[in-house]
Short mmCIF file of C-alpha atoms in Angstrom, two decimals:
data_model
loop_
_atom_site.label_atom_id
_atom_site.label_comp_id
_atom_site.label_asym_id
_atom_site.label_seq_id
_atom_site.Cartn_x
_atom_site.Cartn_y
_atom_site.Cartn_z
CA MET I 2 11.55 -24.39 31.62
CA SER I 3 9.58 -25.63 28.61
CA HIS I 4 9.87 -24.16 25.10
CA ALA I 5 6.30 -22.81 25.32
CA THR I 6 7.08 -21.10 28.63
CA LEU I 7 10.18 -19.50 27.11
CA ARG I 8 8.13 -18.25 24.14
CA ALA I 9 5.48 -16.82 26.47
CA ASP I 10 8.20 -15.17 28.56
CA ALA I 11 9.83 -13.69 25.44
CA ALA I 12 6.49 -12.32 24.23
CA ARG I 13 5.76 -10.85 27.66
CA ASN I 14 9.21 -9.22 27.76
CA ARG I 15 8.70 -7.80 24.28
CA GLU I 16 5.44 -6.17 25.42
CA LEU I 17 7.10 -4.85 28.58
CA VAL I 18 9.84 -3.26 26.47
CA LEU I 19 7.35 -1.80 23.96
CA ASP I 20 5.19 -0.37 26.75
CA ALA I 21 8.18 1.12 28.57
CA ALA I 22 9.69 2.57 25.41
CA GLY I 23 6.31 3.96 24.38
CA ARG I 24 5.91 5.74 27.72
CA LEU I 25 9.43 7.15 27.71
CA PHE I 26 9.37 8.22 24.05
CA ARG I 27 5.94 9.79 24.50
CA GLU I 28 7.14 11.87 27.46
CA ARG I 29 10.77 12.57 26.57
CA GLY I 30 11.20 11.94 22.86
CA LEU I 31 13.63 9.63 21.11
CA ASP I 32 16.73 10.62 23.10
CA VAL I 33 15.94 7.91 25.65
CA THR I 34 18.64 5.24 25.88
CA MET I 35 18.18 1.49 25.67
CA HIS I 36 19.41 1.29 29.30
CA GLU I 37 16.64 3.66 30.41
CA ILE I 38 14.10 1.58 28.49
CA ALA I 39 15.36 -1.62 30.13
CA ASP I 40 15.15 -0.01 33.59
CA GLU I 41 11.62 1.24 32.92
CA ALA I 42 10.57 -2.20 31.66
CA GLY I 43 12.17 -3.98 34.62
CA VAL I 44 14.33 -6.15 32.37
CA GLY I 45 18.01 -6.27 31.50
CA VAL I 46 19.57 -4.50 28.54
CA GLY I 47 20.31 -7.91 27.03
CA THR I 48 16.60 -8.70 27.02
CA VAL I 49 15.89 -5.45 25.18
CA SER I 50 18.65 -6.24 22.66
CA ARG I 51 17.33 -9.76 22.06
CA ARG I 52 13.85 -8.42 21.33
CA PHE I 53 15.05 -5.39 19.31
CA HIS I 54 18.50 -5.47 17.73
CA SER I 55 18.68 -1.68 17.55
CA LYS I 56 16.90 1.37 18.82
CA ASP I 57 15.75 2.02 15.24
CA GLU I 58 14.05 -1.39 15.21
CA LEU I 59 12.30 -0.57 18.49
CA VAL I 60 11.18 2.84 17.18
CA ALA I 61 9.89 1.18 13.98
CA ALA I 62 7.80 -1.27 16.03
CA LEU I 63 6.30 1.60 18.03
CA VAL I 64 5.60 3.64 14.88
CA GLU I 65 3.75 0.63 13.48
CA GLN I 66 1.63 0.44 16.67
CA ARG I 67 0.88 4.17 16.55
CA MET I 68 -0.05 3.90 12.88
CA ASP I 69 -2.52 1.15 13.79
CA ARG I 70 -4.13 3.58 16.24
CA LEU I 71 -4.21 6.25 13.55
CA LEU I 72 -5.92 3.83 11.16
CA ASP I 73 -8.53 3.13 13.86
CA VAL I 74 -9.22 6.89 14.08
CA LEU I 75 -9.70 7.09 10.31
CA ARG I 76 -11.91 3.99 10.23
CA ARG I 77 -14.18 5.62 12.81
CA GLY I 78 -14.28 8.73 10.63
CA VAL I 79 -15.32 6.72 7.59
CA GLN I 80 -18.10 5.09 9.63
CA GLN I 81 -19.44 8.59 10.41
CA LEU I 82 -19.59 9.74 6.77
CA ASP I 83 -23.33 9.04 6.43
CA ASP I 84 -24.14 11.33 9.36
CA ASP I 85 -22.23 14.47 8.35
CA PRO I 86 -19.35 14.10 5.87
CA TRP I 87 -17.62 17.36 6.83
CA ASP I 88 -17.85 16.59 10.54
CA ALA I 89 -16.55 13.06 9.90
CA PHE I 90 -13.54 14.47 8.03
CA ALA I 91 -12.87 17.29 10.53
CA THR I 92 -13.20 15.00 13.56
CA ALA I 93 -10.91 12.35 12.03
CA PHE I 94 -8.34 15.03 11.13
CA THR I 95 -8.47 16.56 14.62
CA ASP I 96 -8.30 13.16 16.35
CA ALA I 97 -5.33 12.16 14.16
CA VAL I 98 -3.48 15.36 15.04
CA GLU I 99 -4.26 14.83 18.73
CA LEU I 100 -2.82 11.32 18.54
CA HIS I 101 0.40 12.79 17.12
CA VAL I 102 0.63 15.68 19.60
CA GLN I 103 0.23 13.41 22.61
CA ASP I 104 3.31 11.42 21.65
CA ARG I 105 6.55 13.37 21.34
CA GLY I 106 8.44 10.27 20.21
CA PHE I 107 5.94 9.60 17.42
CA ILE I 108 6.33 13.16 16.11
CA GLU I 109 10.13 12.84 16.24
CA ALA I 110 10.06 9.45 14.51
CA LEU I 111 7.90 10.80 11.69
CA ALA I 112 10.15 13.85 11.35
CA ALA I 113 13.22 11.59 11.21
CA GLN I 114 11.81 9.60 8.32
CA ASP I 115 11.01 12.92 6.61
CA ARG I 116 7.47 11.95 5.69
CA CYS I 117 4.23 11.39 7.49
CA LEU I 118 3.20 8.14 5.89
CA PRO I 119 3.46 4.71 7.49
CA PRO I 120 6.64 2.83 6.56
CA SER I 121 4.63 -0.34 5.87
CA ASP I 122 3.12 -0.66 2.38
CA ALA I 123 -0.06 -2.24 3.77
CA GLN I 124 -0.59 0.52 6.35
CA ARG I 125 0.21 3.20 3.78
CA ALA I 126 -2.32 1.78 1.30
CA GLU I 127 -5.01 1.54 3.96
CA LEU I 128 -4.29 5.06 5.22
CA ILE I 129 -4.60 6.59 1.75
CA GLY I 130 -7.72 4.51 1.03
CA LEU I 131 -9.42 5.73 4.21
CA LEU I 132 -8.41 9.33 3.52
CA ASP I 133 -9.74 8.99 -0.04
CA GLN I 134 -13.10 7.96 1.40
CA LEU I 135 -13.16 10.85 3.88
CA VAL I 136 -12.21 13.44 1.25
CA ALA I 137 -14.64 11.98 -1.31
CA GLY I 138 -17.47 11.99 1.23
CA ALA I 139 -16.93 15.63 2.20
CA SER I 140 -16.40 16.57 -1.45
CA ALA I 141 -19.64 14.89 -2.54
CA VAL I 142 -21.64 17.34 -0.41
CA GLY I 143 -19.50 20.34 -1.37
CA ALA I 144 -18.07 20.70 2.13
CA ILE I 145 -14.36 20.53 1.27
CA ARG I 146 -12.07 22.17 -1.27
CA SER I 147 -12.45 20.45 -4.63
CA ASP I 148 -8.69 20.49 -5.28
CA LEU I 149 -7.74 18.65 -2.07
CA ARG I 150 -6.08 15.27 -2.54
CA ALA I 151 -6.09 12.58 0.12
CA THR I 152 -2.32 12.24 -0.22
CA GLU I 153 -1.92 15.81 1.09
CA ILE I 154 -3.71 15.12 4.38
CA PRO I 155 -0.87 13.27 6.20
CA GLU I 156 1.55 16.16 5.61
CA LEU I 157 -1.03 18.69 6.79
CA ALA I 158 -1.70 16.66 9.94
CA CYS I 159 2.03 16.34 10.67
CA MET I 160 2.60 20.03 10.03
CA VAL I 161 -0.06 20.94 12.59
CA SER I 162 1.23 18.32 15.03
CA ARG I 163 4.82 19.53 14.83
CA ALA I 164 3.81 23.17 15.14
CA GLY I 165 1.60 22.46 18.13
CA ALA I 166 4.17 20.30 19.87
CA SER I 167 7.10 22.65 19.31
CA ALA I 168 5.17 25.80 20.23
CA ALA I 169 3.69 24.62 23.49
CA GLY I 170 5.11 21.20 24.27
CA PRO I 171 3.49 17.81 23.77
CA GLY I 172 -0.11 17.60 24.86
CA SER I 173 -0.78 21.33 25.04
CA SER I 174 -4.32 21.62 23.79
CA ASP I 175 -4.57 25.30 22.99
CA THR I 176 -1.84 25.72 20.37
CA TRP I 177 -2.42 22.56 18.37
CA ARG I 178 -6.20 22.89 18.48
CA ARG I 179 -6.02 26.45 17.16
CA ALA I 180 -3.59 25.41 14.41
CA CYS I 181 -5.84 22.47 13.55
CA GLN I 182 -8.88 24.73 13.27
CA VAL I 183 -6.99 27.16 11.00
CA VAL I 184 -6.08 24.30 8.64
CA LEU I 185 -9.63 22.93 8.68
CA ASP I 186 -11.01 26.40 7.94
CA GLY I 187 -8.68 26.55 4.95
CA LEU I 188 -9.86 23.15 3.69
CA ARG I 189 -13.55 23.88 4.00
CA ALA I 190 -15.33 24.81 0.77
#
């Protein structure tokens, strides 16, 4: 087998492991074992260990992926600022919370790190920059509380996500949507 084939196989296995772990963590939380992840991915435990030296490393890779999705949500919100700044903010906030609620493992990983910001400096800077734009846009038209800081938004989103997930289980729309609306009502000017 050539070196390029081995690299392609390793990359494919890494994606299989990430996909399997993502599914299992999303459904069952972080208590899933590396053996269960290997079985779900259709690879051996050694393959999982070669790609990710620890479960923490695997969780960190998945958190980074989820944060990329969160950044996409916020970028879409910023693109909508010219239409209706409050709606852009509220939709981005709601979509961000929904992303959290749909993934039990993501909520648990954020809770374990005891903060709701991305671990990566680059992702953290982009997240706060996008939130600054959303808050400034809504503030410019008097639609949002004037004392709200962009750095407070991640904690509010996580608070709603955790409450919604623990009250009704991951993915339950009623509880988290109601909690989200209560927070948004409190942020509106």
